[in-house]
Coordinates of C-alpha atoms in Angstrom, one line a residue:
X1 CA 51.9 -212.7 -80.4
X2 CA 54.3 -211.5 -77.7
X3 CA 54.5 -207.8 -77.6
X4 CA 52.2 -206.7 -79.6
X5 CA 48.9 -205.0 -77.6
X6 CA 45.8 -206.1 -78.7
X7 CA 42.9 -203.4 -78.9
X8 CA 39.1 -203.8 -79.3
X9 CA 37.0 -201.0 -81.5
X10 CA 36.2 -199.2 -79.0
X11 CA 38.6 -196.7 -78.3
X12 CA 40.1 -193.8 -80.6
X13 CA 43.5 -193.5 -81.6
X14 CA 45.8 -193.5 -85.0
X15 CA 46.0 -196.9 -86.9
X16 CA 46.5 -197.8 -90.9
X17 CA 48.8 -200.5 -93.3
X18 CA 48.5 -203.2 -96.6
X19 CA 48.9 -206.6 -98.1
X20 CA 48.3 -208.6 -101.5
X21 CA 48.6 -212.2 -102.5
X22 CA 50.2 -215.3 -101.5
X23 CA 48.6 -218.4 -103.6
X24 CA 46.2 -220.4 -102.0
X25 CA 43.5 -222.4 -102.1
X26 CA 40.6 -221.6 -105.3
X27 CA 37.3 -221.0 -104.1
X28 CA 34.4 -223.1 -104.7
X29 CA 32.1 -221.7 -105.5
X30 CA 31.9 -218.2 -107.7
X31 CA 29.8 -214.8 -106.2
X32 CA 28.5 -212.0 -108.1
X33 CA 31.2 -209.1 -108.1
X34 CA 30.0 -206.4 -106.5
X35 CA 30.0 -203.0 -108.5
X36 CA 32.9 -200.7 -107.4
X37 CA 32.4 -197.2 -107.0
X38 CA 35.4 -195.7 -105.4
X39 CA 38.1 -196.0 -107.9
X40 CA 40.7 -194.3 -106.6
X41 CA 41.6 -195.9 -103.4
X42 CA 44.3 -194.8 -100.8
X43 CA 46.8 -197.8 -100.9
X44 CA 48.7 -197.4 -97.5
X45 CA 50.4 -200.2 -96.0
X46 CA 47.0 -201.4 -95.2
X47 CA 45.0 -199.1 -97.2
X48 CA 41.6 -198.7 -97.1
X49 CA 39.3 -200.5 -99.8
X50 CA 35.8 -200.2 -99.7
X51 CA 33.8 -202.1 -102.1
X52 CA 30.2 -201.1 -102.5
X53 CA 27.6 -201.6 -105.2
X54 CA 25.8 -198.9 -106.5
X55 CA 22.8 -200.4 -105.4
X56 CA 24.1 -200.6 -101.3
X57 CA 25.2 -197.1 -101.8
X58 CA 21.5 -196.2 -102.7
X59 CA 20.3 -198.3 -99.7
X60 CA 22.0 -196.3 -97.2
X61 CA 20.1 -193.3 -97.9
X62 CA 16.3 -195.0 -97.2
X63 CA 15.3 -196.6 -94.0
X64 CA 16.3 -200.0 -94.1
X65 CA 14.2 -203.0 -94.2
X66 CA 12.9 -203.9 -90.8
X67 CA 14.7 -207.1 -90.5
X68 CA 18.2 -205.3 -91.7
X69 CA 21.0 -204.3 -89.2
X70 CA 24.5 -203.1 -89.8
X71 CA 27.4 -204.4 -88.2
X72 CA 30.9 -203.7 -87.4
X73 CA 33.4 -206.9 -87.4
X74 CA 36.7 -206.7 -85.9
X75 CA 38.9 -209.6 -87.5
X76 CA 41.7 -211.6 -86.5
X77 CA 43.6 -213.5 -89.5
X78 CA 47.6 -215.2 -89.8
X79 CA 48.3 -214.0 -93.7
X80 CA 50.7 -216.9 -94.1
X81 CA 48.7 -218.7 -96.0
X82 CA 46.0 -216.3 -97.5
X83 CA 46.4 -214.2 -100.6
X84 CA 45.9 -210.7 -99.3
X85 CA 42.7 -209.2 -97.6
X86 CA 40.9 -208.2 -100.4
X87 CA 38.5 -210.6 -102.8
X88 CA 41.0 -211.7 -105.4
X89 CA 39.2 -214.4 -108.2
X90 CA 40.5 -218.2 -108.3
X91 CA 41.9 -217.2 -104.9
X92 CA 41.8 -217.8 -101.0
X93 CA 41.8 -214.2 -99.2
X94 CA 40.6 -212.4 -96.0
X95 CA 37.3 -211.2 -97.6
X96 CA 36.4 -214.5 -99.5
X97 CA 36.5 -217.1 -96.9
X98 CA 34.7 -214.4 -94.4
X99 CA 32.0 -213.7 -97.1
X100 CA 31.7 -217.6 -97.6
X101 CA 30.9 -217.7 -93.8
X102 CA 28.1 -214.9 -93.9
X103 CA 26.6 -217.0 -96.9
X104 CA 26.0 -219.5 -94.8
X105 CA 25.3 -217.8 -91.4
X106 CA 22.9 -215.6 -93.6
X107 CA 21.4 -217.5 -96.3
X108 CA 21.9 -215.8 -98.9
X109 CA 25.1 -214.0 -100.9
X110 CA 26.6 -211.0 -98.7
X111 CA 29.2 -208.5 -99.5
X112 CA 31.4 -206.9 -96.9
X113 CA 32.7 -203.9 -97.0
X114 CA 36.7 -203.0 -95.9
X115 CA 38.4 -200.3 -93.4
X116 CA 42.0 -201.4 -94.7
X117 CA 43.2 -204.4 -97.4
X118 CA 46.9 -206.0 -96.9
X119 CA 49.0 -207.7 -99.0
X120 CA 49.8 -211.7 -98.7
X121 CA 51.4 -212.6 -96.1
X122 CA 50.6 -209.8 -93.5
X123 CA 48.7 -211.3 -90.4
X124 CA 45.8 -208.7 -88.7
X125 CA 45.0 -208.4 -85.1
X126 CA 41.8 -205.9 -85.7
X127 CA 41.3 -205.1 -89.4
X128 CA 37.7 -204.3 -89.6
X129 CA 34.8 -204.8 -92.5
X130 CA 31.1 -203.6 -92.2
X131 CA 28.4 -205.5 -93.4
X132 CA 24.4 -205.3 -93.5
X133 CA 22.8 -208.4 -92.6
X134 CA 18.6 -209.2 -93.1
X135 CA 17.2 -211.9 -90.9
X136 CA 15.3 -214.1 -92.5
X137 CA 13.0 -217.1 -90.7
X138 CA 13.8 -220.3 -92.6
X139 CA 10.4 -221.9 -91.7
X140 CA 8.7 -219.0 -92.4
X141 CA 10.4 -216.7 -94.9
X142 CA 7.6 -214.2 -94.9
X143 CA 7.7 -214.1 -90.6
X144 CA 9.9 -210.2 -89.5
X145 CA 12.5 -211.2 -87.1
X146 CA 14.4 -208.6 -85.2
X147 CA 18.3 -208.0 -86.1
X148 CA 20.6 -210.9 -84.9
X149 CA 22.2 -209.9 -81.4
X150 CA 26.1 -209.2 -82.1
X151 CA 27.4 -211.8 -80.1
X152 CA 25.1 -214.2 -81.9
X153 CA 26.7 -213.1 -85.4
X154 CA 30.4 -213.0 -83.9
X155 CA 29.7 -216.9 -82.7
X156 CA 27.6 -218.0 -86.1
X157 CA 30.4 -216.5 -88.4
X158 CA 33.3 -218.0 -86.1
X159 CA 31.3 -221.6 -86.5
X160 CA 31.6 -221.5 -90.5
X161 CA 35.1 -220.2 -89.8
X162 CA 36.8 -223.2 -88.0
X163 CA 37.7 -225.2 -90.5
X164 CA 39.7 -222.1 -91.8
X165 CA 41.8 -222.5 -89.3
X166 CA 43.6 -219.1 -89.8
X167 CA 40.6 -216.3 -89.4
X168 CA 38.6 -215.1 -86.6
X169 CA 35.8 -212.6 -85.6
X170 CA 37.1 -211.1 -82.7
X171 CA 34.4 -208.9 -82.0
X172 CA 31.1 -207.8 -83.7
X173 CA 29.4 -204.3 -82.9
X174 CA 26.2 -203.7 -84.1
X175 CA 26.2 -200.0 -85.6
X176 CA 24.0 -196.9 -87.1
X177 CA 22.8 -198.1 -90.8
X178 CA 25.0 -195.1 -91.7
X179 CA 28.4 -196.5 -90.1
X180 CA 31.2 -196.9 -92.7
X181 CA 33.9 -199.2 -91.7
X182 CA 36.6 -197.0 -94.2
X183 CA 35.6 -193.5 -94.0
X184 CA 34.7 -193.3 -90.3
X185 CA 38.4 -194.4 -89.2
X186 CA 40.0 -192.2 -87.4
X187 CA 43.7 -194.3 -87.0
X188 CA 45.1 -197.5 -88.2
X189 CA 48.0 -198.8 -86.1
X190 CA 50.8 -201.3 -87.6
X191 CA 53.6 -203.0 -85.9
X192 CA 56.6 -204.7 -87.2
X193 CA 58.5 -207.8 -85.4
X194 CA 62.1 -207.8 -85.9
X195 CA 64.2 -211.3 -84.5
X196 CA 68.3 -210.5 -84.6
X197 CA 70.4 -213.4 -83.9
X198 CA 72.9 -215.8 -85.8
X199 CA 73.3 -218.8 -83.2
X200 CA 69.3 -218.5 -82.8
X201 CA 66.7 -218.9 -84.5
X202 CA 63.1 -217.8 -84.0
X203 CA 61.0 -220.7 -82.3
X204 CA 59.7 -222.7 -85.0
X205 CA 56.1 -221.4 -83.3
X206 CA 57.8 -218.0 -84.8
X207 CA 58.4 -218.6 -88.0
X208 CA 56.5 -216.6 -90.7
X209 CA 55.7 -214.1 -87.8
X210 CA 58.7 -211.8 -87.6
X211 CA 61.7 -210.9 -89.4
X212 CA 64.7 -212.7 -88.5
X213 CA 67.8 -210.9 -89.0
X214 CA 71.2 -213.2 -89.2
X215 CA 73.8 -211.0 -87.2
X216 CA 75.9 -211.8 -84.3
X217 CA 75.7 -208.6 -83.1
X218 CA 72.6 -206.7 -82.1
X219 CA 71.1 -203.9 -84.0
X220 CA 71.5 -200.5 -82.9
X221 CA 68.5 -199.8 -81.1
X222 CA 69.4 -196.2 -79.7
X223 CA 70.5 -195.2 -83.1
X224 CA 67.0 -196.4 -84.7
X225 CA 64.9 -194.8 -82.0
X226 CA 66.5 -191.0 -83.2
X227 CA 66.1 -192.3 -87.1
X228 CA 62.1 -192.8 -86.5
X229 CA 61.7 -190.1 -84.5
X230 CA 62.9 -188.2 -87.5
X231 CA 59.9 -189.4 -89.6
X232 CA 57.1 -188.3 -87.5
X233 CA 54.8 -185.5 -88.5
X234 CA 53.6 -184.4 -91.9
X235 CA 56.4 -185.2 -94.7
X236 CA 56.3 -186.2 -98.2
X237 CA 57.0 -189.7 -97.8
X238 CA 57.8 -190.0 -101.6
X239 CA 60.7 -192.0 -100.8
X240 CA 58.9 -194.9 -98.9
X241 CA 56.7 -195.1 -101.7
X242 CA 56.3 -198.6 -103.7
X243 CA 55.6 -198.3 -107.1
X244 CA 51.7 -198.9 -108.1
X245 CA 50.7 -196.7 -105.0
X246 CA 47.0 -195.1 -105.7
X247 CA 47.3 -192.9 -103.1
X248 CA 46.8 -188.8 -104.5
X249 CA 49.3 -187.3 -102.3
X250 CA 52.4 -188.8 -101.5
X251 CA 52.2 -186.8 -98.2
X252 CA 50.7 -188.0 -95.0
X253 CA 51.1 -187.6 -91.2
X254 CA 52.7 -190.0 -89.0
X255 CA 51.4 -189.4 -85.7
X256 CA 53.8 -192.1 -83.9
X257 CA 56.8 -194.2 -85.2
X258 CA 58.4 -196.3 -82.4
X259 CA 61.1 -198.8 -81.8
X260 CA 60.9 -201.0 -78.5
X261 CA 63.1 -204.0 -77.5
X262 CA 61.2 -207.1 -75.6
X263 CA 62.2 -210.4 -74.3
X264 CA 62.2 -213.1 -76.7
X265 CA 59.5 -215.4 -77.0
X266 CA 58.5 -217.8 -75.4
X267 CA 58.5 -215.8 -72.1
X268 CA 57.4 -218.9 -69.5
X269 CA 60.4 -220.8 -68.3
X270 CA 63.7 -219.4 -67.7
X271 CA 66.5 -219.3 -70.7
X272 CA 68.7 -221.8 -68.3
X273 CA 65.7 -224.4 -68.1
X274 CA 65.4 -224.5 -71.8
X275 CA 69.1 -224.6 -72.0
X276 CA 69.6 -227.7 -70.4
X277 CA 68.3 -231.3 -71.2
X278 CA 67.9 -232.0 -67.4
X279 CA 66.3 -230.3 -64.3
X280 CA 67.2 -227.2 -63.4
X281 CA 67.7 -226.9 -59.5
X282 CA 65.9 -223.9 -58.2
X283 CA 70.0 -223.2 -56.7
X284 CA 71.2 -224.0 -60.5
X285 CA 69.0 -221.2 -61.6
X286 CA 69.4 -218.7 -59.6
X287 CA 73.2 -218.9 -59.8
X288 CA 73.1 -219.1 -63.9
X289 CA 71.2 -215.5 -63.3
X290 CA 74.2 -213.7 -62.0
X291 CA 76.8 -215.4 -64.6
X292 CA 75.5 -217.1 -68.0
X293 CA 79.9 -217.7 -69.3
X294 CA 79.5 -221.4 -69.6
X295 CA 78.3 -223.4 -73.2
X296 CA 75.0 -223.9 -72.0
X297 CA 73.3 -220.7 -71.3
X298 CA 71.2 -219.2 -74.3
X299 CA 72.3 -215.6 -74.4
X300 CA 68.9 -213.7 -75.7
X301 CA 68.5 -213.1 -79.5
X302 CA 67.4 -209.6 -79.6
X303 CA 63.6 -208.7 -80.6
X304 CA 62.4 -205.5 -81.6
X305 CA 58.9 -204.1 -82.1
X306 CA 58.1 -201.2 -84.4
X307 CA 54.9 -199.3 -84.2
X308 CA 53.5 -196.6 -86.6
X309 CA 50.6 -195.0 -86.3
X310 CA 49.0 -193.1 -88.4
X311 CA 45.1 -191.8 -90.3
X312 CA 46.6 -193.9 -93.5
X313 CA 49.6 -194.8 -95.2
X314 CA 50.8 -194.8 -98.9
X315 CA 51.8 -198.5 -100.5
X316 CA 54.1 -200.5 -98.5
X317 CA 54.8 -197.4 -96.7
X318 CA 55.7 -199.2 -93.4
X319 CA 57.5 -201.9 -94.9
X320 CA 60.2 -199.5 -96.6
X321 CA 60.3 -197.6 -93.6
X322 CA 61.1 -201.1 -91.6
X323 CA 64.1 -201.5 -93.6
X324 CA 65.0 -198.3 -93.6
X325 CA 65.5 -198.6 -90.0
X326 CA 67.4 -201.8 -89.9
X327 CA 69.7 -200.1 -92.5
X328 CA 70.1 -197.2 -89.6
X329 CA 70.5 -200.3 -86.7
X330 CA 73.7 -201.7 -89.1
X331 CA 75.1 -198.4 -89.2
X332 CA 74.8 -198.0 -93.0
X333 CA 73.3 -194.9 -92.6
X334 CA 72.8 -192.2 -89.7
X335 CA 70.0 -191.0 -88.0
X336 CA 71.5 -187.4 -89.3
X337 CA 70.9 -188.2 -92.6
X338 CA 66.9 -189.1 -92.4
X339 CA 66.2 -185.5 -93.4
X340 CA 67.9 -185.7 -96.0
X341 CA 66.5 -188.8 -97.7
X342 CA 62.7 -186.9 -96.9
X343 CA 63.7 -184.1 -98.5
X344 CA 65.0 -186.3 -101.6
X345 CA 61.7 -187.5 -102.6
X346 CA 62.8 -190.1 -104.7
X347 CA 62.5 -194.1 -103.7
X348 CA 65.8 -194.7 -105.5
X349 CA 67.5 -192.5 -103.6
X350 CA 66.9 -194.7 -100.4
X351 CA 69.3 -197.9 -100.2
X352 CA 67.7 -199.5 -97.8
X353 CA 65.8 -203.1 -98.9
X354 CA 61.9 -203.7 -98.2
X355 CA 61.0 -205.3 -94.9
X356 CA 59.0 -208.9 -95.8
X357 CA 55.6 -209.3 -95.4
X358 CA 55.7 -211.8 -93.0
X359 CA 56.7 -209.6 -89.5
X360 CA 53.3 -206.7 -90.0
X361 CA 51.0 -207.2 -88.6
X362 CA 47.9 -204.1 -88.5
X363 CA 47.2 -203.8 -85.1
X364 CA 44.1 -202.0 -85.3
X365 CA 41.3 -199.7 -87.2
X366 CA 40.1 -196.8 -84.6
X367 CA 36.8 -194.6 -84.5
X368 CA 35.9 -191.8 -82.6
X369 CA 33.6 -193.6 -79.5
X370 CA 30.7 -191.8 -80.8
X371 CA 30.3 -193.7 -84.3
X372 CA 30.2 -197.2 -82.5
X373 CA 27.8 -196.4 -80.0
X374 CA 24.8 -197.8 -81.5
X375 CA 21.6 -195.8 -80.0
X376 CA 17.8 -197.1 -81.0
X377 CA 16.1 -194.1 -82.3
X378 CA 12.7 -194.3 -81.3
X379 CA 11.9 -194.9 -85.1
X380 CA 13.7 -198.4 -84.1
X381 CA 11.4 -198.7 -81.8
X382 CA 8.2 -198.0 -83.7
X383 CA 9.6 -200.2 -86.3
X384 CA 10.3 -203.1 -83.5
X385 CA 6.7 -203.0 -82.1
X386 CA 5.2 -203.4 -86.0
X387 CA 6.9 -206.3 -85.7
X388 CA 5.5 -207.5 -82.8
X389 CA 2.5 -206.3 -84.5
X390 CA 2.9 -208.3 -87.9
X391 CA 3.4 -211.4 -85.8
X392 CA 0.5 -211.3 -83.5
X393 CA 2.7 -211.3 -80.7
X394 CA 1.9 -208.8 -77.8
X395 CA 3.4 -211.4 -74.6
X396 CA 6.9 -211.4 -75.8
X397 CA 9.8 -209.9 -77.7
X398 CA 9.5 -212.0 -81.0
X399 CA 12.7 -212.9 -83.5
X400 CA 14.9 -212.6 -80.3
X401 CA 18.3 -215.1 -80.5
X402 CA 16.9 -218.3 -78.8
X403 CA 18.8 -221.3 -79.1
X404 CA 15.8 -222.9 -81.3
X405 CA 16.4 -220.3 -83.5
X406 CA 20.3 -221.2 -84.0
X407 CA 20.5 -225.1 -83.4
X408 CA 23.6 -226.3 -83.1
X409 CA 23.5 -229.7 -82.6
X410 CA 25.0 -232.3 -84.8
X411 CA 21.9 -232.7 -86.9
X412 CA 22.0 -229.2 -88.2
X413 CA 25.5 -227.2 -88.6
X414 CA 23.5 -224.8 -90.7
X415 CA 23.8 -221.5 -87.4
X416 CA 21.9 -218.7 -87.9
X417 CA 19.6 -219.9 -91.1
X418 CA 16.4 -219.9 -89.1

């Protein structure tokens, strides 16, 4: 998506936003819920929701089995047609169809665990999930293979993935068995697309990916620039506060709230050449640059990008603070008077209408560099050459990802079930 930076994990910086439903297709088949032990979950505009058993809670505390490896997923997902992040029953989501795929890359039923959960309808260019996979020989169950490489898990999940059509691993770490996808982020960042213009439209490649605005004239962009600056720091954001928030304290910091303009999409060709319905002459062009009066010049819609960064963020946080903003861009209220609806502390108080779903996007989940640099302790090491061991295999490095080991050919779609 035009304009928006996309960031790998590695990397530390503020990031954080949230999502729910939007119907969609039932599942097929029906997993065992995994027990939840952390209640009372921080519901920022991509709050964080971990869900982990009692039992994987345990697990992380004892050495795990030899053929066990923890691993960091960075995923890519357009919300329009999924029902939120988050496992939801009778319902397509984020977590579902990704836990399908790791069924069948893994053999067996596996539960994720989630940095941030949004609502329906909110897309993701890095929201992360953790998850502990065993690697099992399908041969020879009893046989100790060594932990899948990440690239090998990034390109097995992405196989079961395709016919999705929506959802992508990006990128796969492989972590410390120790590594929590939620409580070890540092930042989430969210962005917000905004498309003003009455004569036209967003590109039908567009639609369900920003906010289109119907006004003639543009939004006041220097006027919304002094309104967000307004709301950075530590405030009581009580008044961009949905009801059903979770969150403890309505008071969080917001490290960085910007508004930028950029050109409208699509960016290759010139405004002139898509104009016409014949050739443009390079001479036509370059003359249309300097003047653009006549009826067939496009004059640009305008197409605004807001970023907030932030540790976390309460319930649709970013959203009301979206609106808010375009309410400050229309001149219904000043940037003067920001303070003053902070200090107020009450949602009603605020005028200003809820963004849609459909132009957030979270941008990315941060750690600090350290926590994703994944060092084999010489127990690792140890553990590696019992397996060597166990297998009678002192020549070469046994379990490693071979291509016999994940056959893709037509005859067996079944990647990474050895």
């Amino acid at each position: 998506c035009h304009g928006l930076p996309r960031r790998g994990l590695r990397g530390a910086s503020c990031v954080h936003d949230n999502m729910q439903p939007v119907v969609g297709e039932h599942h097929k088949r029906k997993r065992p819920e995994p027990q939840v032990v952390e209640p009372s979950l921080d519901h920022s505009e991509g709050l964080a929701s971990g869900m982990i058993s009692k039992q994987r809670q345990s697990h992380s505390k004892r050495t795990p089995p030899l053929n066990q490896a923890r691993y960091l997923l960075r995923v890519e997902y357009d919300g329009g047609k999924l029902f939120g992040m988050q496992r939801q029953p009778e319902q397509r989501t984020v977590q579902g169809c990704l836990e399908d795929a790791l069924e069948k890359f893994a053999g067996a039923p596996v539960a994720t665990c989630l940095s941030s959960r949004t609502d329906a309808g909110v897309h993701s260019l890095g929201n992360t999930v953790h998850v502990d996979l065993h690697r099992v020989n399908k041969k020879k169950p009893d046989k100790v293979m060594k932990p899948h490489d990440p690239r090998m898990v990034q390109s097995g999940l992405n196989h079961f993935l395709a016919k999705q059509g929506d959802i992508r691993v990006a990128e796969a770490l492989r972590v410390a068995p120790r590594f929590h996808a939620r409580h070890m982020a540092v930042g989430r960042t969210y962005y917000y697309r905004i498309h003003v213009s009455k004569f036209h439209p967003p590109s039908i490649f567009e639609r369900g990916r920003l906010w289109h605005i119907d006004l003639e004239q543009p939004l006041d962009l220097a006027a919304m620039q002094e309104a967000a600056a307004h709301l950075v720091g530590e405030h009581d954001f009580t008044t961009f506060r949905a009801a059903g928030c979770q969150s403890s304290t309505p008071v969080k910091t917001l490290h960085s709230f910007t508004v930028e303009q950029y050109p409208s999409w699509p960016v290759f060709g010139s405004k002139q050449k898509r104009a016409k319905f014949t050739k443009v002459t390079d001479e036509e062009q370059g003359e249309a640059a300097n003047v653009c009066s006549n009826s067939d010049c496009v004059d640009d819609p305008q197409t605004l990008v807001v970023t907030a960064q932030g540790a976390s963020f309460l319930y649709h946080q970013v959203r009301l603070m979206v609106g808010f903003l375009k309410s400050v861009g229309m001149g219904d209220i000043k940037p003067s008077e920001v303070p003053g609806f902070l200090a107020a502390r009450d949602r009603a108080a605020c005028p200003s209408i809820m963004a849609p779903a459909h132009g957030l996007y979270l941008g990315s989940v941060e750690y600090p560099n350290e926590s994703l640099v994944f060092v084999e302790p010489l127990e690792e090491k140890v553990r590696a050459a019992a397996i060597s061991s166990s297998n009678g295999d002192s020549s070469a490095e046994v379990g490693s990802d071979s291509q016999e080991d994940f056959d893709t050919s037509p005859h067996n779609h079944i990647v990474g079930v050895e």
